[in-house]
PDB file of C-alpha atoms in Angstrom:
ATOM      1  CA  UNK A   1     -16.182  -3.013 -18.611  1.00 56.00           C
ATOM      2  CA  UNK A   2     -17.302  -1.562 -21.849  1.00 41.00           C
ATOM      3  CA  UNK A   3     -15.343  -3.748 -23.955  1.00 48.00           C
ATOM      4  CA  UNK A   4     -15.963  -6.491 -27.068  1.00 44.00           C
ATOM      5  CA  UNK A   5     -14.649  -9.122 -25.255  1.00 49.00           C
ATOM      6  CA  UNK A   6     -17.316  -8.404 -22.279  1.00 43.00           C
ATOM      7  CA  UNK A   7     -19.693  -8.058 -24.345  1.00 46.00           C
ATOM      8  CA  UNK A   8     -19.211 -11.397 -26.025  1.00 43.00           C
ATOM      9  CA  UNK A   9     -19.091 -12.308 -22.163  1.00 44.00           C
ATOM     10  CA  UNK A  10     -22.521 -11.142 -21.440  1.00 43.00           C
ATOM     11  CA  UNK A  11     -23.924 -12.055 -24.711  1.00 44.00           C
ATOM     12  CA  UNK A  12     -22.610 -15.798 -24.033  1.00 45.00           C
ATOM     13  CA  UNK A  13     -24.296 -16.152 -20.136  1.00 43.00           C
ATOM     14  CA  UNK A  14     -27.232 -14.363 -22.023  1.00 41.00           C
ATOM     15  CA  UNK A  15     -27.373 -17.505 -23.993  1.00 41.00           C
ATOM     16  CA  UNK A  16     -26.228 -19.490 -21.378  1.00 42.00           C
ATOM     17  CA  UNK A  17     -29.845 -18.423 -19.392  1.00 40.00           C
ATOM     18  CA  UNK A  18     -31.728 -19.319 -22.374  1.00 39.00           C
ATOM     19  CA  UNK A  19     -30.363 -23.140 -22.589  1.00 39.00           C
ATOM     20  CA  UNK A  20     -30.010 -23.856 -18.886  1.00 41.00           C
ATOM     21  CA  UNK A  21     -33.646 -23.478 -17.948  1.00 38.00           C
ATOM     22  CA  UNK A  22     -32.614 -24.284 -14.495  1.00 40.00           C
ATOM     23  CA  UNK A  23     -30.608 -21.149 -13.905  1.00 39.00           C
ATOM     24  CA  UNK A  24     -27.355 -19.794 -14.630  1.00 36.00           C
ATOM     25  CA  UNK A  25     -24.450 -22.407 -15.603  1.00 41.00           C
ATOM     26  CA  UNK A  26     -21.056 -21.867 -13.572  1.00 40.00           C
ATOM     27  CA  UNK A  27     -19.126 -24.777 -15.521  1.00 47.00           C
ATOM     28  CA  UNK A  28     -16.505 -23.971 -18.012  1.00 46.00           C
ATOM     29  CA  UNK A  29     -18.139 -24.233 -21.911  1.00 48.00           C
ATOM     30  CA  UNK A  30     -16.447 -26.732 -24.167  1.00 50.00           C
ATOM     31  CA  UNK A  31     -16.613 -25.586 -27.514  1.00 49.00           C
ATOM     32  CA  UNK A  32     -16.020 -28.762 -29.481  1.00 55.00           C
ATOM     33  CA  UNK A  33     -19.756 -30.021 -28.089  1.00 60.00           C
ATOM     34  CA  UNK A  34     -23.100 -29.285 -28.937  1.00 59.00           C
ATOM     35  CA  UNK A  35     -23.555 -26.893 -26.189  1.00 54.00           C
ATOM     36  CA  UNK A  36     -20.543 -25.053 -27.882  1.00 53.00           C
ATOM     37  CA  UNK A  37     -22.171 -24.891 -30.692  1.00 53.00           C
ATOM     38  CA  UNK A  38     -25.357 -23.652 -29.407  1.00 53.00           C
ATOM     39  CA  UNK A  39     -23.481 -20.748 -27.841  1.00 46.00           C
ATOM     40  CA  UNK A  40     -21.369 -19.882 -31.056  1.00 48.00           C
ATOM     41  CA  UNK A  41     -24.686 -19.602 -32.967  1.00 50.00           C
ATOM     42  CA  UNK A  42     -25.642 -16.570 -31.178  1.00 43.00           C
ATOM     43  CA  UNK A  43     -22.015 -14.928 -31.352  1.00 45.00           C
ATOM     44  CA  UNK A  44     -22.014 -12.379 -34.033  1.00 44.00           C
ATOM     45  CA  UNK A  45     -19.144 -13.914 -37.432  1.00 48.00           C
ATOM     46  CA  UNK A  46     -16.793 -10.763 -36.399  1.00 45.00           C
ATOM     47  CA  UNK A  47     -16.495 -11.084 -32.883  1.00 42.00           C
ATOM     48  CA  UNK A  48     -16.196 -15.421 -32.754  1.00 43.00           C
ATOM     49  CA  UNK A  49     -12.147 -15.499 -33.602  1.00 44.00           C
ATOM     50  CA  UNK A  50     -12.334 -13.331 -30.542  1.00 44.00           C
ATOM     51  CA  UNK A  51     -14.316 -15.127 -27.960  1.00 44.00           C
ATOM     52  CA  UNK A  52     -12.792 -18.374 -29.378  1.00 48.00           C
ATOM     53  CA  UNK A  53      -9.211 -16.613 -28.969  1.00 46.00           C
ATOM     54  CA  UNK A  54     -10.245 -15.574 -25.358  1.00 59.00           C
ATOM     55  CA  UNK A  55     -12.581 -17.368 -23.451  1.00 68.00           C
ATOM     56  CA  UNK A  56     -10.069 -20.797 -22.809  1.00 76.00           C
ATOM     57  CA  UNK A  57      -7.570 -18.136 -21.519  1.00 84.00           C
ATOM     58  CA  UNK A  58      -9.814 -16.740 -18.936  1.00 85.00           C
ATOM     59  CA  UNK A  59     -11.190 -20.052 -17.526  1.00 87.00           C
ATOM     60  CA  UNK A  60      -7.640 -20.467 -17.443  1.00 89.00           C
ATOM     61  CA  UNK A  61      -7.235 -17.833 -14.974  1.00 92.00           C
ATOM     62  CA  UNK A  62     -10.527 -18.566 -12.971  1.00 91.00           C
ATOM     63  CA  UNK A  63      -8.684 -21.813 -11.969  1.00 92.00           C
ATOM     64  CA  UNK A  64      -5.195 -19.710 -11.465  1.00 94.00           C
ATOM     65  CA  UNK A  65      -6.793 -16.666  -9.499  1.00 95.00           C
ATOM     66  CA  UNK A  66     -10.298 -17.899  -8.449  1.00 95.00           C
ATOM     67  CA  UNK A  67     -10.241 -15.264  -5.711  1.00 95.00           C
ATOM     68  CA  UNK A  68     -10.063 -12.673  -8.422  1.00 95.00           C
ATOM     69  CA  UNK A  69     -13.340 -13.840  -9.796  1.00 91.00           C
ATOM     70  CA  UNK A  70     -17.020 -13.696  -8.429  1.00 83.00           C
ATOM     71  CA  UNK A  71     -16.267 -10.611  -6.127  1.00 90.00           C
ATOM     72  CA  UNK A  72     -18.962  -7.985  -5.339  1.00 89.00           C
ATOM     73  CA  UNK A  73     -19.080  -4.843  -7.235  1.00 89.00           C
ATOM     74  CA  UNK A  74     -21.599  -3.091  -5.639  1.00 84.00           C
ATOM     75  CA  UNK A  75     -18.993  -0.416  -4.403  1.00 85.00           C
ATOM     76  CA  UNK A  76     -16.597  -1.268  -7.317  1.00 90.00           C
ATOM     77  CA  UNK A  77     -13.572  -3.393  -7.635  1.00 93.00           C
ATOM     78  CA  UNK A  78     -10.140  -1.692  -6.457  1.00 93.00           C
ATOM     79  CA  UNK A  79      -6.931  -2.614  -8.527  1.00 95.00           C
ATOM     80  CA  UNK A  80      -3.657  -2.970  -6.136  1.00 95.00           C
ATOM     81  CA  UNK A  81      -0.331  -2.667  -8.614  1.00 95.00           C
ATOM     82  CA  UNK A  82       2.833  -3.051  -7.256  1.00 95.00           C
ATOM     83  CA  UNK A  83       6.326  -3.337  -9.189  1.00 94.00           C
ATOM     84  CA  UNK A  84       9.239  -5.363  -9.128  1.00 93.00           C
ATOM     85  CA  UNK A  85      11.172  -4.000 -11.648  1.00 92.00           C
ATOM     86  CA  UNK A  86      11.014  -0.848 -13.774  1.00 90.00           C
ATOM     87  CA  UNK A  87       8.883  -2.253 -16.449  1.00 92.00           C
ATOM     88  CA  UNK A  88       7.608  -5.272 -14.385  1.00 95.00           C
ATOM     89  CA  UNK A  89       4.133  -4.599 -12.934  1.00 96.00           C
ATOM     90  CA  UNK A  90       1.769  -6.955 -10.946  1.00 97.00           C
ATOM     91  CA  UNK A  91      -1.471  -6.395 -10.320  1.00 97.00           C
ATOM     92  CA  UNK A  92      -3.828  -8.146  -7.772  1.00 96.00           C
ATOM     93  CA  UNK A  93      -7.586  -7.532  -7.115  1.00 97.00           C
ATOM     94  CA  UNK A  94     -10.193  -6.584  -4.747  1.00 95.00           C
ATOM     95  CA  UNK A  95     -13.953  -5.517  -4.056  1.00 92.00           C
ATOM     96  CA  UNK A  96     -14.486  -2.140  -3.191  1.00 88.00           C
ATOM     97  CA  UNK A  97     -14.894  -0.651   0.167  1.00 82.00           C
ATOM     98  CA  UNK A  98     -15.111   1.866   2.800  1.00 74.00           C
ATOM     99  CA  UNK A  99     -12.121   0.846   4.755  1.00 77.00           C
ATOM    100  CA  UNK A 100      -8.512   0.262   3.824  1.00 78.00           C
ATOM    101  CA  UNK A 101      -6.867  -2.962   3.372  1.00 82.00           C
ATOM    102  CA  UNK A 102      -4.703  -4.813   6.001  1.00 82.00           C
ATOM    103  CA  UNK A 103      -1.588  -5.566   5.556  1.00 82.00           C
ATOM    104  CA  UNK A 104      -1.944  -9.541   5.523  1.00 81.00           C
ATOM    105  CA  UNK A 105      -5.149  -8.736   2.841  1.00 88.00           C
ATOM    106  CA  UNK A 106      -2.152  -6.963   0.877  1.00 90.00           C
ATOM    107  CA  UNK A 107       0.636  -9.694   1.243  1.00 90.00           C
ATOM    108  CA  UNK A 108      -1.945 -12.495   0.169  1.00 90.00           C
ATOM    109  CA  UNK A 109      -2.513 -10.848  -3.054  1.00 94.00           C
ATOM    110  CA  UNK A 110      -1.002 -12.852  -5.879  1.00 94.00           C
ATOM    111  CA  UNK A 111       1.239 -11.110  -8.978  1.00 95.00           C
ATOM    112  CA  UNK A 112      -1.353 -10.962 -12.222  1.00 95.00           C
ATOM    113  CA  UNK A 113       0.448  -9.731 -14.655  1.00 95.00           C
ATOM    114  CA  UNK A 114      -1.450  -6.568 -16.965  1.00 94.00           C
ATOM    115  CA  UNK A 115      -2.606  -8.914 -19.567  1.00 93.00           C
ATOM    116  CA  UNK A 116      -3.737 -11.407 -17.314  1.00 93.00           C
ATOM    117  CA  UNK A 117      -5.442  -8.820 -14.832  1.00 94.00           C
ATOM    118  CA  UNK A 118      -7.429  -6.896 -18.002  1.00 92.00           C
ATOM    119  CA  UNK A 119      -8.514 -10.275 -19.083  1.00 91.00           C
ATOM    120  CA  UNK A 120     -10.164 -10.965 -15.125  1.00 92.00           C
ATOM    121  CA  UNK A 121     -11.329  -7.286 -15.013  1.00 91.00           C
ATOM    122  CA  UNK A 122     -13.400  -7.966 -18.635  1.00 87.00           C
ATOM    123  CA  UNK A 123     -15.386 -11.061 -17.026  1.00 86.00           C
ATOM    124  CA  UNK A 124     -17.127  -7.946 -14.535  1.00 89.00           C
ATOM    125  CA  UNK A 125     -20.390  -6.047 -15.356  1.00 84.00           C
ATOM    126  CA  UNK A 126     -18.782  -3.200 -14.382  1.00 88.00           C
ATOM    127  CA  UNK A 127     -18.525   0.415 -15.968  1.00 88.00           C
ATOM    128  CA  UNK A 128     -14.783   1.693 -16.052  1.00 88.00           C
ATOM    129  CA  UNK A 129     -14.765   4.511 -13.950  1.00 85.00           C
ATOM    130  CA  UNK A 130     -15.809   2.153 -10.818  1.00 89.00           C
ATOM    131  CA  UNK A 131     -12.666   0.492 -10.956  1.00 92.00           C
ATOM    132  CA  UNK A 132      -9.850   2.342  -9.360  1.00 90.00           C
ATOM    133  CA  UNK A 133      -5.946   1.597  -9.313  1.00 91.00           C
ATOM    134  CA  UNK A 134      -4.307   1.533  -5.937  1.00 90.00           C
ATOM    135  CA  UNK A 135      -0.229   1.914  -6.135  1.00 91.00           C
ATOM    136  CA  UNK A 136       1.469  -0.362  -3.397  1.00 89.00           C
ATOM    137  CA  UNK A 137       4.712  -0.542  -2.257  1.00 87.00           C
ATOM    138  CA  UNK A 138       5.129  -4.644  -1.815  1.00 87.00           C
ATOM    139  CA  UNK A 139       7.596  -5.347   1.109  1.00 84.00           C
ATOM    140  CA  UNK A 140       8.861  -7.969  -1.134  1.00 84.00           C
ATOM    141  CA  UNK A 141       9.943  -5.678  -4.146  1.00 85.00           C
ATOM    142  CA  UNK A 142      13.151  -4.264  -4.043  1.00 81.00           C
ATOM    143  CA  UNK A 143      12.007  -1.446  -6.437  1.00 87.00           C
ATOM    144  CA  UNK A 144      11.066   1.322  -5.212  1.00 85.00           C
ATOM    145  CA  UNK A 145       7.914   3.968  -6.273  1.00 84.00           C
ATOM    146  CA  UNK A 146       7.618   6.789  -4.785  1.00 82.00           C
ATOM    147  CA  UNK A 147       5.463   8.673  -3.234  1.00 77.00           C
ATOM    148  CA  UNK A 148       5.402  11.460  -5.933  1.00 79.00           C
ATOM    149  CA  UNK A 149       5.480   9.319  -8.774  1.00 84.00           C
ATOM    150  CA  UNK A 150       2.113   7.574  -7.275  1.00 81.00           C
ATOM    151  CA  UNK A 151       0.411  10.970  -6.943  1.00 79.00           C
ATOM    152  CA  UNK A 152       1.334  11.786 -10.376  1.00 80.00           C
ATOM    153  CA  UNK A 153      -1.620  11.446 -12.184  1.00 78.00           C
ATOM    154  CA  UNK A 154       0.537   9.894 -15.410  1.00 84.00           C
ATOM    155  CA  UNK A 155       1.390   7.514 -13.296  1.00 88.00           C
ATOM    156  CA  UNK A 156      -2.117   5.833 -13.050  1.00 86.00           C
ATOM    157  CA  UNK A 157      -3.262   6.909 -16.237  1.00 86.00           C
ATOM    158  CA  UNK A 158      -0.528   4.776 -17.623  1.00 91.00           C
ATOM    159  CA  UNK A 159      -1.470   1.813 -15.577  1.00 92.00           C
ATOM    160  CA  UNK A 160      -5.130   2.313 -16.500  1.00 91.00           C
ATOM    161  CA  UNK A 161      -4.249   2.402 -20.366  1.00 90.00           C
ATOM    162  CA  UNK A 162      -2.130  -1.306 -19.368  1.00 92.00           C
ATOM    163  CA  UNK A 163      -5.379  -2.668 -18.389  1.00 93.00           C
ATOM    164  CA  UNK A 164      -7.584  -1.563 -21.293  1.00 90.00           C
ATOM    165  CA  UNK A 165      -9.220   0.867 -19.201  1.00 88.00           C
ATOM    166  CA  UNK A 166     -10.930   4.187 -19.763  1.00 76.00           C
ATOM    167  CA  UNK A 167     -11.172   7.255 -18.358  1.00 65.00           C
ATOM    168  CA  UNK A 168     -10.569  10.653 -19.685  1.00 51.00           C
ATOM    169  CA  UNK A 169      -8.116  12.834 -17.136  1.00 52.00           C
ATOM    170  CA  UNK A 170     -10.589  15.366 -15.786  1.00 49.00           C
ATOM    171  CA  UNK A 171     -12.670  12.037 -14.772  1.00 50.00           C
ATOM    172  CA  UNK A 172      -9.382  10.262 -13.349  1.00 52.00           C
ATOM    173  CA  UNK A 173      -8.359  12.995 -10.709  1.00 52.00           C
ATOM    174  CA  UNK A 174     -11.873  13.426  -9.757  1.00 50.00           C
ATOM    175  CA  UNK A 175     -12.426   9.648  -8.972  1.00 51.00           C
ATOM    176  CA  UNK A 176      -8.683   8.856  -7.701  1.00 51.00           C
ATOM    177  CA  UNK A 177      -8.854  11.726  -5.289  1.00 50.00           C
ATOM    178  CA  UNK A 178      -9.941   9.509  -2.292  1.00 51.00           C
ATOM    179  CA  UNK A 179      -8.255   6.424  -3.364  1.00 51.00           C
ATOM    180  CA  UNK A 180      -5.002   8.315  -3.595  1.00 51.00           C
ATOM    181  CA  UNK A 181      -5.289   9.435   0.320  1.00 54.00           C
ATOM    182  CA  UNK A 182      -5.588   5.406   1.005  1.00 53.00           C
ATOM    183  CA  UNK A 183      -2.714   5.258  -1.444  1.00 51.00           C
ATOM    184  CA  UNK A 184      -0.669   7.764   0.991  1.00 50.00           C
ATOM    185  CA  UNK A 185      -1.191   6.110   3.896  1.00 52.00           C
ATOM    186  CA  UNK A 186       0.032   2.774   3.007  1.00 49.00           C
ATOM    187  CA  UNK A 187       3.216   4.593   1.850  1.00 45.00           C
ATOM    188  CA  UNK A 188       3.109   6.300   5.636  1.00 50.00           C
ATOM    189  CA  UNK A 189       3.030   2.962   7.138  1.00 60.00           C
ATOM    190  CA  UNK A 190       6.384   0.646   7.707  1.00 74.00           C
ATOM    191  CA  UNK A 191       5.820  -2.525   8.397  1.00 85.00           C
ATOM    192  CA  UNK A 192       7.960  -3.480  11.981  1.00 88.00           C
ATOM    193  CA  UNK A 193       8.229  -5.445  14.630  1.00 93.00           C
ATOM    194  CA  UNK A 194       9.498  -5.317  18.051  1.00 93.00           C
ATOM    195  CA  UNK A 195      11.746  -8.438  19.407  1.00 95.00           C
ATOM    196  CA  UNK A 196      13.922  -8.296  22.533  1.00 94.00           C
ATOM    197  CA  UNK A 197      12.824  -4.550  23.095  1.00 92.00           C
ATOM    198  CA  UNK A 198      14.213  -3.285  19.613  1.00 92.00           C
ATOM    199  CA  UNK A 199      12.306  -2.512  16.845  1.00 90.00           C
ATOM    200  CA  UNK A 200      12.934  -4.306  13.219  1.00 92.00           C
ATOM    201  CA  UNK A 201      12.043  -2.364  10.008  1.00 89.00           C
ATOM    202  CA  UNK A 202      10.795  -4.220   6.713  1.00 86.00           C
ATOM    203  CA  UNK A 203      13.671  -3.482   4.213  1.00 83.00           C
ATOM    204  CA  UNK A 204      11.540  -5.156   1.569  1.00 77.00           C
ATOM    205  CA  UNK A 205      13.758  -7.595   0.863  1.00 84.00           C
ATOM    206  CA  UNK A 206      13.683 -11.477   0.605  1.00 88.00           C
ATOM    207  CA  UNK A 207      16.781 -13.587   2.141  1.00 90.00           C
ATOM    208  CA  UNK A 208      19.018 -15.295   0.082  1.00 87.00           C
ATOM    209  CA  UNK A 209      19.963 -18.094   2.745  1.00 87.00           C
ATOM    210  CA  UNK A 210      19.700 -21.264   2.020  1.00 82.00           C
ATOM    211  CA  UNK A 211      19.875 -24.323   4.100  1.00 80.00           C
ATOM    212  CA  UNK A 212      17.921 -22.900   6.582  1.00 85.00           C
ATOM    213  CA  UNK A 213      17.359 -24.604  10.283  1.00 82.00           C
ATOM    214  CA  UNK A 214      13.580 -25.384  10.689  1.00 82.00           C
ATOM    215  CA  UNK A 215      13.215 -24.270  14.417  1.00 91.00           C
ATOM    216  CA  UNK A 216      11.801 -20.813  15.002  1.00 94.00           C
ATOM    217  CA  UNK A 217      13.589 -18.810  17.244  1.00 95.00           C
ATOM    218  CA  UNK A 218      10.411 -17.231  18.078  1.00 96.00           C
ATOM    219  CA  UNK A 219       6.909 -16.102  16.925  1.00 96.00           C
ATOM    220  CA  UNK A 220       4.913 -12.661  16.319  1.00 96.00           C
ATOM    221  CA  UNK A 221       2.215 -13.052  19.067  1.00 96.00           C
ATOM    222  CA  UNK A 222       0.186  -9.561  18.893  1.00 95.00           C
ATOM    223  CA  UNK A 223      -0.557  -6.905  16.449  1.00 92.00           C
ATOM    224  CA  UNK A 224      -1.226  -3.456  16.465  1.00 88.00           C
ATOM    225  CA  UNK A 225      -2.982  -1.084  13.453  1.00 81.00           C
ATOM    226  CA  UNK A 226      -0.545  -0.230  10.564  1.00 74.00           C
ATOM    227  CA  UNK A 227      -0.115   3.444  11.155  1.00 70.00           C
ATOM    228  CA  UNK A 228       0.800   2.596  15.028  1.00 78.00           C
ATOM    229  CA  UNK A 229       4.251   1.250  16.325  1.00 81.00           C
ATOM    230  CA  UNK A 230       4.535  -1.807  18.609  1.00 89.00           C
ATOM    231  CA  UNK A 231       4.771  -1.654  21.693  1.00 90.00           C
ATOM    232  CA  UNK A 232       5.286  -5.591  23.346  1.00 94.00           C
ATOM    233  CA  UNK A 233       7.955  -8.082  22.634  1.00 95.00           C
ATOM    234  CA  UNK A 234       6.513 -10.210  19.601  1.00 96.00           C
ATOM    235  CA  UNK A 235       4.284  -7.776  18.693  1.00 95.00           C
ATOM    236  CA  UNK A 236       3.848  -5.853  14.932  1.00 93.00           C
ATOM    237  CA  UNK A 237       2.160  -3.347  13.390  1.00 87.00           C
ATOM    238  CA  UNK A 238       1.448  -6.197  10.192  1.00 86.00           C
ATOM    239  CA  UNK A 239      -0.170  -9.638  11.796  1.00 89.00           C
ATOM    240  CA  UNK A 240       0.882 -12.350  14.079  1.00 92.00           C
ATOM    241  CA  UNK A 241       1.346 -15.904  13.943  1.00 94.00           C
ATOM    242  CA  UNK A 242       4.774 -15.593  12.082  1.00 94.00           C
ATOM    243  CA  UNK A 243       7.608 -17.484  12.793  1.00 95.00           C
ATOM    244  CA  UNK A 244      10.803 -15.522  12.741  1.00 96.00           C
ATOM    245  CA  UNK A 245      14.738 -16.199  13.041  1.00 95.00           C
ATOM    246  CA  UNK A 246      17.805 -14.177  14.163  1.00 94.00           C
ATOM    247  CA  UNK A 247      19.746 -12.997  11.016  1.00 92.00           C
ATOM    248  CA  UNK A 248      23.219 -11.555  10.710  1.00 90.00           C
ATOM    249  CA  UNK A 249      24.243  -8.274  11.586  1.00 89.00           C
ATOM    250  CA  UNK A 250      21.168  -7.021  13.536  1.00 92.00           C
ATOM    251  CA  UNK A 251      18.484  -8.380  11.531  1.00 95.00           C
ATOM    252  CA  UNK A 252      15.582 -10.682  12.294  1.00 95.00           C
ATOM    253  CA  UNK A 253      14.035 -12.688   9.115  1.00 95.00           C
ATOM    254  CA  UNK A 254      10.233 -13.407   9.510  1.00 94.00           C
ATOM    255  CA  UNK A 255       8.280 -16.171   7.544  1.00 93.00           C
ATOM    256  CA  UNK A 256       5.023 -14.953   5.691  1.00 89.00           C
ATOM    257  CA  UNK A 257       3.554 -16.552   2.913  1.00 82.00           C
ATOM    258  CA  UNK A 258       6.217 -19.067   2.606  1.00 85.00           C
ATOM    259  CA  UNK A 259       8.800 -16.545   2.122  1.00 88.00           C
ATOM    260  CA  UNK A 260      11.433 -14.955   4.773  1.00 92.00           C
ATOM    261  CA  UNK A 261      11.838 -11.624   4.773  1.00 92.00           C
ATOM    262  CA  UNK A 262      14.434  -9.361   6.850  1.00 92.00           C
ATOM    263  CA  UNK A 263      13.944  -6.864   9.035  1.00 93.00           C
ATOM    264  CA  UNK A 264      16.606  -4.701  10.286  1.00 92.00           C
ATOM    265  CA  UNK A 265      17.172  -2.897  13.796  1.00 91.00           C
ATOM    266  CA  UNK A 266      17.239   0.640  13.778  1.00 77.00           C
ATOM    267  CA  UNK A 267      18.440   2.895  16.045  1.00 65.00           C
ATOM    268  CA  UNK A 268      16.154   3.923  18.875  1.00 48.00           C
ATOM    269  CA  UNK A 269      16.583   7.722  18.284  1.00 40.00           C
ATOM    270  CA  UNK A 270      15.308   7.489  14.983  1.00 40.00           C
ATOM    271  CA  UNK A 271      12.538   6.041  16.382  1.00 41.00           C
ATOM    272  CA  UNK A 272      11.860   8.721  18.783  1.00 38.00           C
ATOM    273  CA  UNK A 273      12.249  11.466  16.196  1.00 38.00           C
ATOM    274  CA  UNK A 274       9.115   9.714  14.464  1.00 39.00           C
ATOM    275  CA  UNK A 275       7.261   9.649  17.813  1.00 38.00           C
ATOM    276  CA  UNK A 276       7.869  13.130  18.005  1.00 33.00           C
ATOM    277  CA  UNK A 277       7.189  13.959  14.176  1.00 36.00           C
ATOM    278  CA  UNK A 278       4.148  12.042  14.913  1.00 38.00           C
ATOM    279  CA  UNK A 279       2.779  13.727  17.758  1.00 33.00           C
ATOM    280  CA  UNK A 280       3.243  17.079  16.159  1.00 34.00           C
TER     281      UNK A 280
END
């Protein structure tokens, strides 16, 4: 990222190289030693309140989200944002590729919030415009974003300006273009699962109960892609190896990531009308 901050970044493992003979250091500076010293000689006067300012807060972060740091960038880094309230964004982070996500590479993400996730993104020798912003719909969120306020190209361009990044809009619609069709077909995609021949729908929301009983009244066993529907009892279109227990009124709640979720039955004609829609 073209920023001060990464450039005091670079200009510090630049240094880094030239005192560590043996090759590049990995551990955390402390800059009450000599070796602090050493790399605070080399740090322009109006830039060192900076680096001093940030550089605790982001190897404060590499021990929070160390799967946000050291990724590849070779086909850039892709930026998933979801929301959980109107002006409550959370951001989680991936290296770029060809294919799109899984569901349970989705769900494992953790929450960064947009200070936090600019601070990770400024530690990368990357240019801007190879970092793209994904919208996702979280199954845990109870707010919703839609699928036209996600193709809006505001939308992004708002998110991009959270994270301190640039990108004029002529630039932005060009590069989001084939992001945005991965975009679309997460938002195509429900998460389900089929149990005692019905099918449960995510309603992306997390139970309330407490007290819980610790046996499982059964597991998911079998998956399927995302964009199909299951077909097998135990079987979902989002992972298996979740537990899951009856709920009230027609709903299963399934345990992922050490939260239960509920699912809800839905009326097999509904369902066929989306076979149907489908094979049109």
């Amino acid at each position: 990222m073209k920023k001060k901050l990464y450039g005091i970044v670079r200009l510090c493992s630049l240094v880094s190289t030239v005192l560590c003979a043996c090759g590049k250091n990995t551990n955390p500076i402390d800059m009450n030693t000599a070796e602090g010293d050493a790399y605070m000689a080399y740090i322009p006067d109006g830039l060192k309140s900076e680096y001093e300012w940030n550089s605790p807060e982001i190897e404060k972060l590499r021990k929070k989200y160390p799967e946000y740091f050291e990724l590849g960038t070779f086909k850039g880094l892709e930026v998933y944002v979801w929301q959980m309230a109107e002006d409550d964004y959370r951001f989680g982070l991936m290296q770029g590729t060809n294919r799109e996500k899984t569901l349970e590479e989705l769900m494992a993400l953790k929450g960064a919030s947009p200070e936090e996730m600019a601070l990770i993104l400024s530690a990368f020798d990357i240019e801007d415009r190879d970092i793209f912003v994904i919208p996702w719909q979280n199954p845990i969120s109870s707010y919703i974003v839609t699928d036209d306020m996600v193709k809006d190209p505001e939308y992004i361009s708002n998110v991009r300006n959270m994270l301190g990044l640039d990108l004029d809009k002529e630039q932005l619609l060009k590069q989001q273009l084939p992001k945005q069709e991965e975009a679309d077909a997460m938002y195509d995609r429900i998460p389900m699962v089929r149990v005692d021949g019905k099918l449960y729908y995510d309603t992306g929301r997390e139970s309330t109960i407490s007290g819980r009983c610790g046996n499982m009244d059964g597991e998911i066993t079998s998956t399927v892609d995302g964009t199909e529907m299951p077909t097998e009892d135990n079987q979902s279109n989002f992972g298996s190896g979740f537990g899951y227990q009856y709920g009230a009124d027609d709903t299963i709640e399934i345990y992922m990531n050490e939260k239960w979720f509920v699912f809800e039955y839905r009326e097999e004609s509904s369902i066929l009308n989306l076979n149907f829609l489908n094979i049109q």
